[in-house]
Short mmCIF file of C-alpha atoms and ligand atoms in Angstrom, two decimals:
data_model
loop_
_atom_site.label_atom_id
_atom_site.label_comp_id
_atom_site.label_asym_id
_atom_site.label_seq_id
_atom_site.Cartn_x
_atom_site.Cartn_y
_atom_site.Cartn_z
CA MET A 1 96.20 95.41 101.36
CA ALA A 2 93.31 95.80 103.80
CA SER A 3 90.51 93.38 102.98
CA ASP A 4 87.39 94.63 101.20
CA LYS A 5 85.33 93.39 104.12
CA LYS A 6 83.12 95.77 106.01
CA LEU A 7 84.29 95.68 109.60
CA ILE A 8 81.46 96.22 112.09
CA ILE A 9 82.39 96.50 115.78
CA ALA A 10 79.87 96.48 118.63
CA ASN A 11 81.12 98.45 121.63
CA TRP A 12 78.96 97.43 124.60
CA LYS A 13 80.84 99.80 126.93
CA MET A 14 80.00 99.13 130.62
CA ASN A 15 76.73 97.34 129.79
CA LEU A 16 75.51 93.72 129.93
CA ASP A 17 76.53 91.45 132.81
CA MET A 18 77.90 87.93 132.23
CA HIS A 19 74.47 86.35 131.98
CA GLU A 20 73.09 89.05 129.66
CA ALA A 21 76.20 88.97 127.47
CA SER A 22 76.01 85.20 127.10
CA LEU A 23 72.27 85.34 126.23
CA TYR A 24 72.95 88.11 123.70
CA LEU A 25 75.67 86.05 122.02
CA HIS A 26 73.43 83.00 121.95
CA LYS A 27 70.58 85.00 120.39
CA LEU A 28 72.73 86.84 117.83
CA SER A 29 74.56 83.69 116.77
CA LYS A 30 71.20 82.01 116.02
CA MET A 31 70.00 84.80 113.75
CA VAL A 32 73.15 86.19 112.17
CA LYS A 33 74.05 85.14 108.64
CA VAL A 34 77.76 84.80 108.04
CA HIS A 35 78.76 86.85 105.01
CA ARG A 36 82.28 86.72 103.65
CA ASP A 37 82.14 90.46 102.99
CA THR A 38 81.47 91.42 106.62
CA GLU A 39 83.65 90.91 109.70
CA VAL A 40 81.73 91.25 112.97
CA VAL A 41 83.49 92.05 116.23
CA LEU A 42 81.97 92.20 119.71
CA ALA A 43 83.62 94.33 122.41
CA PRO A 44 82.11 93.34 125.78
CA THR A 45 83.40 94.36 129.20
CA SER A 46 86.66 92.73 130.34
CA LEU A 47 84.74 90.68 132.90
CA THR A 48 82.77 88.81 130.22
CA LEU A 49 85.52 88.44 127.63
CA GLN A 50 86.91 85.14 128.83
CA SER A 51 83.58 83.33 129.09
CA LEU A 52 82.43 84.70 125.72
CA SER A 53 85.70 83.55 124.18
CA LEU A 54 84.75 79.99 125.14
CA GLN A 55 81.22 80.41 123.77
CA VAL A 56 81.91 82.30 120.55
CA ASN A 57 82.17 80.73 117.12
CA LEU A 58 85.07 82.62 115.58
CA LYS A 59 83.65 82.03 112.12
CA GLN A 60 80.73 84.24 113.16
CA PHE A 61 82.28 86.81 115.45
CA LYS A 62 85.63 88.02 116.65
CA LEU A 63 86.12 89.57 120.09
CA ALA A 64 87.67 92.88 121.10
CA ALA A 65 88.87 94.30 124.40
CA GLN A 66 87.59 97.80 125.16
CA ASN A 67 90.78 98.68 126.99
CA PHE A 68 93.97 97.25 128.51
CA TYR A 69 97.24 98.45 130.02
CA TRP A 70 100.30 98.63 127.79
CA ARG A 71 102.85 96.88 130.00
CA ASP A 72 102.90 93.11 129.53
CA SER A 73 102.93 92.25 133.29
CA GLY A 74 103.93 93.70 136.64
CA THR A 75 102.82 95.70 139.64
CA TYR A 76 99.80 97.40 138.07
CA THR A 77 96.91 96.60 140.38
CA GLY A 78 93.57 96.44 138.66
CA GLU A 79 94.93 96.34 135.13
CA ILE A 80 94.82 93.72 132.36
CA SER A 81 97.59 93.45 129.77
CA ALA A 82 97.50 92.74 126.06
CA THR A 83 99.67 89.71 126.83
CA GLN A 84 96.89 88.35 129.04
CA LEU A 85 94.34 89.11 126.32
CA ARG A 86 96.34 87.28 123.67
CA GLY A 87 94.29 84.36 122.38
CA VAL A 88 91.14 85.70 124.04
CA VAL A 89 90.58 88.64 121.68
CA GLN A 90 91.53 89.37 118.12
CA TYR A 91 91.02 93.16 118.33
CA ALA A 92 91.29 95.87 120.99
CA LEU A 93 89.93 99.41 121.07
CA VAL A 94 92.65 101.93 121.84
CA GLY A 95 92.15 105.56 122.79
CA HIS A 96 88.34 105.55 122.71
CA SER A 97 87.17 109.09 123.45
CA GLU A 98 85.67 107.94 126.77
CA ARG A 99 89.14 106.73 127.77
CA ARG A 100 90.77 109.93 126.57
CA HIS A 101 88.27 112.33 128.13
CA ILE A 102 87.01 110.55 131.26
CA PHE A 103 90.22 108.69 132.18
CA ASN A 104 92.69 111.25 130.81
CA GLU A 105 94.52 108.93 128.45
CA SER A 106 97.24 110.79 126.60
CA ASP A 107 98.59 110.24 123.09
CA LYS A 108 101.61 108.65 124.78
CA ASP A 109 99.36 106.10 126.55
CA VAL A 110 97.59 105.50 123.27
CA ARG A 111 100.80 104.96 121.32
CA ASN A 112 102.10 102.53 123.98
CA LYS A 113 98.84 100.59 123.75
CA VAL A 114 98.94 100.45 119.94
CA ALA A 115 102.46 98.99 120.17
CA ALA A 116 101.48 96.57 122.97
CA ALA A 117 98.50 95.26 120.98
CA ILE A 118 100.64 94.68 117.90
CA ARG A 119 103.42 92.87 119.77
CA ASN A 120 100.76 90.61 121.30
CA ASN A 121 99.17 89.78 117.95
CA ILE A 122 95.99 91.79 118.57
CA ARG A 123 94.71 94.29 116.01
CA PRO A 124 94.46 97.74 117.62
CA VAL A 125 91.47 99.90 116.66
CA LEU A 126 92.89 103.37 117.14
CA CYS A 127 90.00 105.73 117.95
CA ILE A 128 90.36 109.40 117.08
CA GLY A 129 88.03 112.37 116.82
CA GLU A 130 87.41 115.96 117.77
CA THR A 131 85.26 117.39 120.57
CA ALA A 132 82.25 119.66 119.98
CA TRP A 133 84.38 122.71 120.78
CA GLU A 134 87.11 121.67 118.38
CA HIS A 135 84.50 120.96 115.72
CA ALA A 136 82.88 124.37 116.19
CA ASN A 137 86.32 125.98 115.90
CA ASN A 138 87.25 124.16 112.68
CA GLU A 139 89.99 122.17 114.41
CA THR A 140 88.93 118.74 113.16
CA LYS A 141 91.85 118.34 110.75
CA ASP A 142 94.38 119.45 113.38
CA VAL A 143 93.01 117.02 115.95
CA ILE A 144 93.12 114.17 113.45
CA HIS A 145 96.67 115.13 112.53
CA ASP A 146 97.84 115.24 116.16
CA GLN A 147 96.03 112.10 117.33
CA LEU A 148 97.32 110.05 114.40
CA ALA A 149 100.88 111.38 114.70
CA GLY A 150 100.79 110.79 118.49
CA GLY A 151 99.07 107.41 118.42
CA LEU A 152 101.18 105.95 115.63
CA ALA A 153 104.61 107.30 116.61
CA ASN A 154 107.21 104.50 116.29
CA ILE A 155 104.81 102.21 114.43
CA THR A 156 106.48 100.83 111.28
CA GLY A 157 104.81 100.51 107.90
CA GLU A 158 104.64 96.74 108.37
CA GLU A 159 103.03 97.13 111.80
CA LEU A 160 100.55 99.64 110.40
CA GLU A 161 99.00 96.84 108.33
CA LYS A 162 97.55 95.46 111.59
CA VAL A 163 96.06 98.82 112.65
CA VAL A 164 92.45 99.87 112.15
CA ILE A 165 91.50 103.54 112.57
CA ALA A 166 88.08 104.56 113.89
CA TYR A 167 87.10 108.17 113.30
CA GLU A 168 84.49 109.14 115.90
CA PRO A 169 83.48 112.77 116.42
CA VAL A 170 83.26 112.98 120.21
CA TRP A 171 80.16 115.19 120.01
CA ALA A 172 78.28 112.46 118.17
CA ILE A 173 79.12 109.55 120.48
CA SER A 174 76.07 108.22 122.32
CA ALA A 175 74.41 111.57 121.72
CA GLY A 176 70.77 111.32 122.63
CA LEU A 177 71.24 107.72 123.83
CA GLY A 178 68.82 106.37 121.30
CA SER A 179 66.00 108.86 121.55
CA THR A 180 67.33 111.53 119.21
CA PRO A 181 70.61 110.33 117.76
CA VAL A 182 72.85 113.02 116.34
CA SER A 183 73.50 112.52 112.69
CA VAL A 184 76.84 113.78 111.48
CA SER A 185 76.65 115.22 107.97
CA LEU A 186 78.16 113.12 105.23
CA ASP A 187 80.26 116.13 104.22
CA ASP A 188 81.77 116.26 107.71
CA VAL A 189 82.58 112.57 107.54
CA LYS A 190 84.13 112.93 104.07
CA LEU A 191 86.30 115.81 105.25
CA ALA A 192 87.50 113.83 108.26
CA PHE A 193 88.21 110.68 106.23
CA ASN A 194 90.20 112.70 103.71
CA ALA A 195 92.21 114.16 106.57
CA VAL A 196 92.87 110.67 107.98
CA ARG A 197 94.01 109.22 104.66
CA ASN A 198 96.12 112.30 103.86
CA GLN A 199 97.89 112.01 107.18
CA ILE A 200 98.53 108.30 106.66
CA LYS A 201 99.86 109.11 103.19
CA HIS A 202 102.15 111.73 104.67
CA LEU A 203 103.41 109.29 107.33
CA TYR A 204 103.47 105.98 105.42
CA GLY A 205 102.89 106.64 101.71
CA GLN A 206 100.12 106.32 99.16
CA LYS A 207 99.70 102.53 99.28
CA ALA A 208 99.26 102.51 103.05
CA SER A 209 96.77 105.37 102.88
CA GLU A 210 94.62 103.43 100.45
CA SER A 211 94.80 100.09 102.19
CA ILE A 212 94.35 100.99 105.87
CA GLN A 213 90.89 100.15 107.22
CA VAL A 214 89.10 103.24 108.51
CA LEU A 215 85.77 103.02 110.35
CA TYR A 216 83.16 105.62 111.24
CA GLY A 217 81.52 105.75 114.68
CA GLY A 218 79.08 108.08 116.42
CA SER A 219 75.39 107.33 117.06
CA VAL A 220 75.13 104.97 114.10
CA THR A 221 71.65 103.45 113.75
CA GLY A 222 70.14 101.04 111.24
CA ASP A 223 68.85 104.10 109.38
CA SER A 224 72.31 105.63 108.87
CA VAL A 225 74.35 102.49 108.08
CA ALA A 226 73.91 102.66 104.30
CA ASP A 227 74.66 106.39 104.13
CA TYR A 228 77.92 106.15 106.04
CA LEU A 229 79.08 102.97 104.32
CA SER A 230 78.32 104.42 100.89
CA LEU A 231 81.00 107.09 101.39
CA PRO A 232 84.29 106.34 99.62
CA GLY A 233 86.88 104.97 101.99
CA VAL A 234 84.53 104.15 104.87
CA ASN A 235 85.43 100.51 105.54
CA GLY A 236 83.14 99.84 108.48
CA LEU A 237 81.44 101.10 111.61
CA LEU A 238 81.97 101.26 115.34
CA VAL A 239 78.54 101.01 116.96
CA GLY A 240 77.77 101.77 120.62
CA TRP A 241 74.24 101.90 122.01
CA ALA A 242 72.59 100.57 118.85
CA SER A 243 74.60 97.36 119.31
CA LEU A 244 73.16 96.65 122.76
CA ASN A 245 70.08 94.98 121.34
CA ALA A 246 70.81 91.81 119.35
CA ASN A 247 67.89 92.37 116.92
CA THR A 248 68.89 95.95 116.18
CA PHE A 249 72.53 94.99 115.77
CA ASN A 250 71.61 92.15 113.43
CA GLU A 251 69.69 94.66 111.24
CA ILE A 252 72.83 96.81 111.12
CA LEU A 253 74.86 93.78 110.04
CA GLU A 254 72.40 92.93 107.25
CA LYS A 255 72.52 96.52 106.00
CA ALA A 256 76.32 96.46 106.08
CA HIS A 257 76.26 93.28 103.99
CA LYS A 258 73.95 95.00 101.46
CA SER A 259 76.39 97.92 101.24
CA ALA A 260 79.26 95.49 100.64
CA LEU A 261 77.26 93.83 97.85
CA ALA A 262 76.50 97.22 96.32
CA ASP A 263 80.24 98.09 96.39
CA LYS A 264 81.04 94.91 94.48
CA LYS A 265 78.52 95.74 91.75
CA GLU A 266 80.06 99.16 91.10
C1 PEP B 301 81.27 104.23 120.52
O1 PEP B 301 81.18 103.88 121.67
O2 PEP B 301 82.35 104.10 119.94
C2 PEP B 301 80.12 104.75 119.81
C3 PEP B 301 80.23 105.10 118.57
O3 PEP B 301 78.97 104.85 120.53
P1 PEP B 301 77.52 105.30 120.00
O4 PEP B 301 77.19 104.45 118.79
O5 PEP B 301 76.64 105.05 121.15
O6 PEP B 301 77.60 106.74 119.62
#
């Protein structure tokens, strides 16, 4: 079974240099309270991963790669493999919409990366979600169906236990860059989460569909944390720009902890 923990992942994208990343980690580790009901993961750039892995207290935070290549080694200039990331990170984002849409990653690339992460003992966070056009044309369910079927092809039920899914509507990612964040309606999120769990049920059965961890991402701010986490089946959040400031991110973590406490009381 997936744990009841809220999983909160900070995706720093191509922001924060080595010095800034180290200062951020120092600052956040001083103020963060470790709660057993919340798992916190930081996804810095590849350049800073190794030094942060030496600095991080794994009881406070886990680390994630934002990307990697699926072969374990070889003549792939400029790439980093999951084998090389083994021991440095505990998680890795796979198929983030910026990788799919800016760098043309296909479902085949995504599926190879999911498998590579698993064989290297790294939990893949499989990112899926529809574009604005697909949303406007009521294609959300189809996109979720295709991206899950494509990304999870050849993954066994046992391997699926290591996989986290992040549903992120592409039209809501970094929309407004902090000034006017897009808020996705809770009904839209519910519909998408139902589609995700139905597809997992279809592929792997009822038990797997209930236990897989599914996160929401897309312009999450401190103000929207409680709303998204209060939805049934939303097990955590993937946070981009709002995670770039340690104070703001810490507020998000505290709100996630409060949501986890509220879940327990129900
Ligand atoms: C993301 O990068 O996955 C993300 C959700 O970004 P933002 O919070 O900026 O929309």
